[in-house]
Backbone as JSON, one array per atom type, in Angstrom:
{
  "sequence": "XXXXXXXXXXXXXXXXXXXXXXXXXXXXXXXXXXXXXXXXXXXXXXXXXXXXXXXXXXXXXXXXXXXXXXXXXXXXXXXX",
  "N": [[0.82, -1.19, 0.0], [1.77, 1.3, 0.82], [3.71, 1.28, -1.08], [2.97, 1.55, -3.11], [1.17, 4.7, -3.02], [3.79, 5.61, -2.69], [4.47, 5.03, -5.56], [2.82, 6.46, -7.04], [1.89, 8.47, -6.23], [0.09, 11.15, -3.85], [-2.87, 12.0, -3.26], [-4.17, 15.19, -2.35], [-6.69, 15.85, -1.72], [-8.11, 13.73, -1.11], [-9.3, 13.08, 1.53], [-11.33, 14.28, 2.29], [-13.32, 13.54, 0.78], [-13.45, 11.35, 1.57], [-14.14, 11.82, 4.55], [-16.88, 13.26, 3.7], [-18.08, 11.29, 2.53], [-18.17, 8.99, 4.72], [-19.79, 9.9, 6.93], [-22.4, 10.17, 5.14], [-22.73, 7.43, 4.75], [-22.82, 6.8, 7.57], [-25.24, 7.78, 8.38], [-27.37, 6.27, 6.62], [-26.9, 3.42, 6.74], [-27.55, 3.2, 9.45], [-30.26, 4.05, 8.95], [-31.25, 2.06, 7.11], [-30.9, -0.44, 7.92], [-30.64, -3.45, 10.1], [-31.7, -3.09, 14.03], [-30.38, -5.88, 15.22], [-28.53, -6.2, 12.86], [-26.44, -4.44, 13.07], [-25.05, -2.97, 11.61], [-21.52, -1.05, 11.15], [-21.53, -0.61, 13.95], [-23.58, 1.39, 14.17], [-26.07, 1.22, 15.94], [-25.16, 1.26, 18.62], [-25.28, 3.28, 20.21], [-27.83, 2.63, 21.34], [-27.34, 0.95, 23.54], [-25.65, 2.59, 25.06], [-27.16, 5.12, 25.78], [-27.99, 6.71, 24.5], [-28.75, 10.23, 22.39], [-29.54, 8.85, 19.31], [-29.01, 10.9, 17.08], [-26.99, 12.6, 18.11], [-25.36, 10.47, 18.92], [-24.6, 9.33, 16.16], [-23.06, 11.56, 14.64], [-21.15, 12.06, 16.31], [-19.78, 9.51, 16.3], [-19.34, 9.39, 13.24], [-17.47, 11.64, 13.2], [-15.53, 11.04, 14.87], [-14.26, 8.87, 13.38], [-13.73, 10.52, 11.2], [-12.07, 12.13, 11.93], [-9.97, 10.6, 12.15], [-9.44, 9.47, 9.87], [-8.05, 11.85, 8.57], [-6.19, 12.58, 10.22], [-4.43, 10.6, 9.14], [-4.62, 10.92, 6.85], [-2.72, 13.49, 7.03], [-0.35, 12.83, 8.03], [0.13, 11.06, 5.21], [0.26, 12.94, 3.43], [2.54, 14.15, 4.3], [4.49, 12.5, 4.19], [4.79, 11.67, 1.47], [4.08, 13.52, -0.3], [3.96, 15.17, -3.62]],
  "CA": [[0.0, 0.0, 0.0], [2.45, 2.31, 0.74], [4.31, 1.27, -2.06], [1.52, 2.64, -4.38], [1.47, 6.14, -2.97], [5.05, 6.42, -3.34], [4.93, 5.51, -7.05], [1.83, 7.3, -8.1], [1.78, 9.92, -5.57], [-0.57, 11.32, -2.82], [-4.0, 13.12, -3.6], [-4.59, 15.95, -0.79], [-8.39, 16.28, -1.64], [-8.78, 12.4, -1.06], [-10.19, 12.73, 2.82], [-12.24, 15.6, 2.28], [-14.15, 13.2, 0.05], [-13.53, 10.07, 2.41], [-14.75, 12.03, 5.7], [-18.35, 12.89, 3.33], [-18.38, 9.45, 2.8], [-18.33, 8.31, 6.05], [-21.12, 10.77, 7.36], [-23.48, 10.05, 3.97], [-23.08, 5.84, 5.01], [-23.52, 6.32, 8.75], [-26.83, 7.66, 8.37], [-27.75, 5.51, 5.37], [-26.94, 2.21, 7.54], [-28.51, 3.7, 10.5], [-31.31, 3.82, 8.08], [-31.72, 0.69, 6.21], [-30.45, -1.73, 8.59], [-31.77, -3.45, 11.39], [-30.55, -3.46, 15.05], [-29.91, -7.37, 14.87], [-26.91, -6.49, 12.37], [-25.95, -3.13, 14.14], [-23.43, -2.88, 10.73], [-20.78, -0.29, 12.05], [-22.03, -0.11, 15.25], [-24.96, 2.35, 14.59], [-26.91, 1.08, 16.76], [-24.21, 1.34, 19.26], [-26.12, 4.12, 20.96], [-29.04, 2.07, 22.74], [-26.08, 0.15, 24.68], [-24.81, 4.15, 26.04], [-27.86, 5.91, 26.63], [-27.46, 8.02, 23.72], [-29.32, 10.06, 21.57], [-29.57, 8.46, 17.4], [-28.22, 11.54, 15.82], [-26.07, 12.76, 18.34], [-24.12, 9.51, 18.18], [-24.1, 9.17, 14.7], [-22.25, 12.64, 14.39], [-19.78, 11.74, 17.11], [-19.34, 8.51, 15.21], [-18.64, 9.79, 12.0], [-16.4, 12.61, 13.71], [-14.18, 10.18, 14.77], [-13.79, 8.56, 11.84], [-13.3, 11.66, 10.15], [-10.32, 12.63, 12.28], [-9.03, 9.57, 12.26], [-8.34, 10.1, 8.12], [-7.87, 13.06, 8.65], [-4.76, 12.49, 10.82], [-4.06, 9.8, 8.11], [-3.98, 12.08, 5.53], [-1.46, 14.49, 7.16], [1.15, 11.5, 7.86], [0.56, 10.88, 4.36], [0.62, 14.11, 2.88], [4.1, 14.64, 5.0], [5.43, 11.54, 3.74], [4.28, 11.01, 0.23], [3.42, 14.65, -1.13], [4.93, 15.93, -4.46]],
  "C": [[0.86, 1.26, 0.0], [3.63, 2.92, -0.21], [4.44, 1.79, -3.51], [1.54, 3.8, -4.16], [2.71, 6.09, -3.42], [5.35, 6.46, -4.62], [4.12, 6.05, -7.7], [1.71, 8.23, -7.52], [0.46, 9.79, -4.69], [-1.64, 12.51, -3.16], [-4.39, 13.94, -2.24], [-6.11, 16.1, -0.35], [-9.16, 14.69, -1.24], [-9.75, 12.63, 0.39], [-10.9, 13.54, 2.72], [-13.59, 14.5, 1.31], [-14.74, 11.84, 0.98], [-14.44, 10.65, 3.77], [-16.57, 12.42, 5.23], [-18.65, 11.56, 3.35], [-18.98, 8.93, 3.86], [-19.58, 8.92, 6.92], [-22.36, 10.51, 6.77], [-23.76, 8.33, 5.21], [-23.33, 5.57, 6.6], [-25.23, 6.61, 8.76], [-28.08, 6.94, 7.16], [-27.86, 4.59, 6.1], [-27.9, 2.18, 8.17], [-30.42, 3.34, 9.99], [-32.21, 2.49, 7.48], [-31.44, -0.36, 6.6], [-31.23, -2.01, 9.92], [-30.95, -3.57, 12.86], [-29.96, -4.48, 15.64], [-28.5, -7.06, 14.0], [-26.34, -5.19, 13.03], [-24.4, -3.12, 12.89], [-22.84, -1.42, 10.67], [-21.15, -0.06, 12.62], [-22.72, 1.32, 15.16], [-25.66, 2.53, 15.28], [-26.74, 0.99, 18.53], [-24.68, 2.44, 20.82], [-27.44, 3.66, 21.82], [-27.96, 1.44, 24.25], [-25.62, 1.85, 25.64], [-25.38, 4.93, 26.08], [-28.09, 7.01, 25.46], [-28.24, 8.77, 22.69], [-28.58, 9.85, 19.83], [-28.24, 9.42, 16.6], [-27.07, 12.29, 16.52], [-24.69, 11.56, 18.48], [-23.41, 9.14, 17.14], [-23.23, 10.48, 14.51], [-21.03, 12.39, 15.2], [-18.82, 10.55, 16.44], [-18.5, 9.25, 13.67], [-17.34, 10.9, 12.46], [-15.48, 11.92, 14.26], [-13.51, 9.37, 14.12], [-13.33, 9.46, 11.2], [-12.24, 11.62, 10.85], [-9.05, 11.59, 12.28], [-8.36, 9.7, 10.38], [-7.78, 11.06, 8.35], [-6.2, 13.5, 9.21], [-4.21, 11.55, 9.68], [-3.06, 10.61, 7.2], [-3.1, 13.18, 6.01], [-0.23, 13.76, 7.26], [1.28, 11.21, 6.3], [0.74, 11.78, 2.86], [2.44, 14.43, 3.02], [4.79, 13.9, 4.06], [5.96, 11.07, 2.45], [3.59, 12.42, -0.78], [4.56, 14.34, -2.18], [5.15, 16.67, -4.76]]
}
């Protein structure tokens, strides 16, 4: 994997597209799934008291930063 950035290079606009992503498909799941598959722990929020959409935003917000930090290690490492 890292072998690939270094020979094709490193897109800076990639997480900006990855952290929508991740926000669009939590509340899509959330949506269309049931709490029997709880697919990425959406449903994660009856277990901690929590409300729906404020979990789902905390959720996705840590996902986001988690690229987010990604993408600066691999901006640093792998820009051109």
């Amino acid at each position: 994997f890292l072998y690939l950035i270094q020979k094709l290079g490193y897109d800076k606009r990639g997480w900006r597209f990855q952290s929508l992503l991740t926000y669009l498909l939590a509340f899509v799941t959330w949506g269309l799934t049931s709490r029997e598959q709880n697919v990425n722990f959406v449903f994660q929020y009856i277990d901690l008291g929590l409300n729906p959409y404020l979990y789902l935003i905390l959720l996705a917000s840590a996902v986001s930063t988690i690229v987010f930090l990604t993408h600066l290690f691999l901006y640093k490492f792998f820009n051109r």
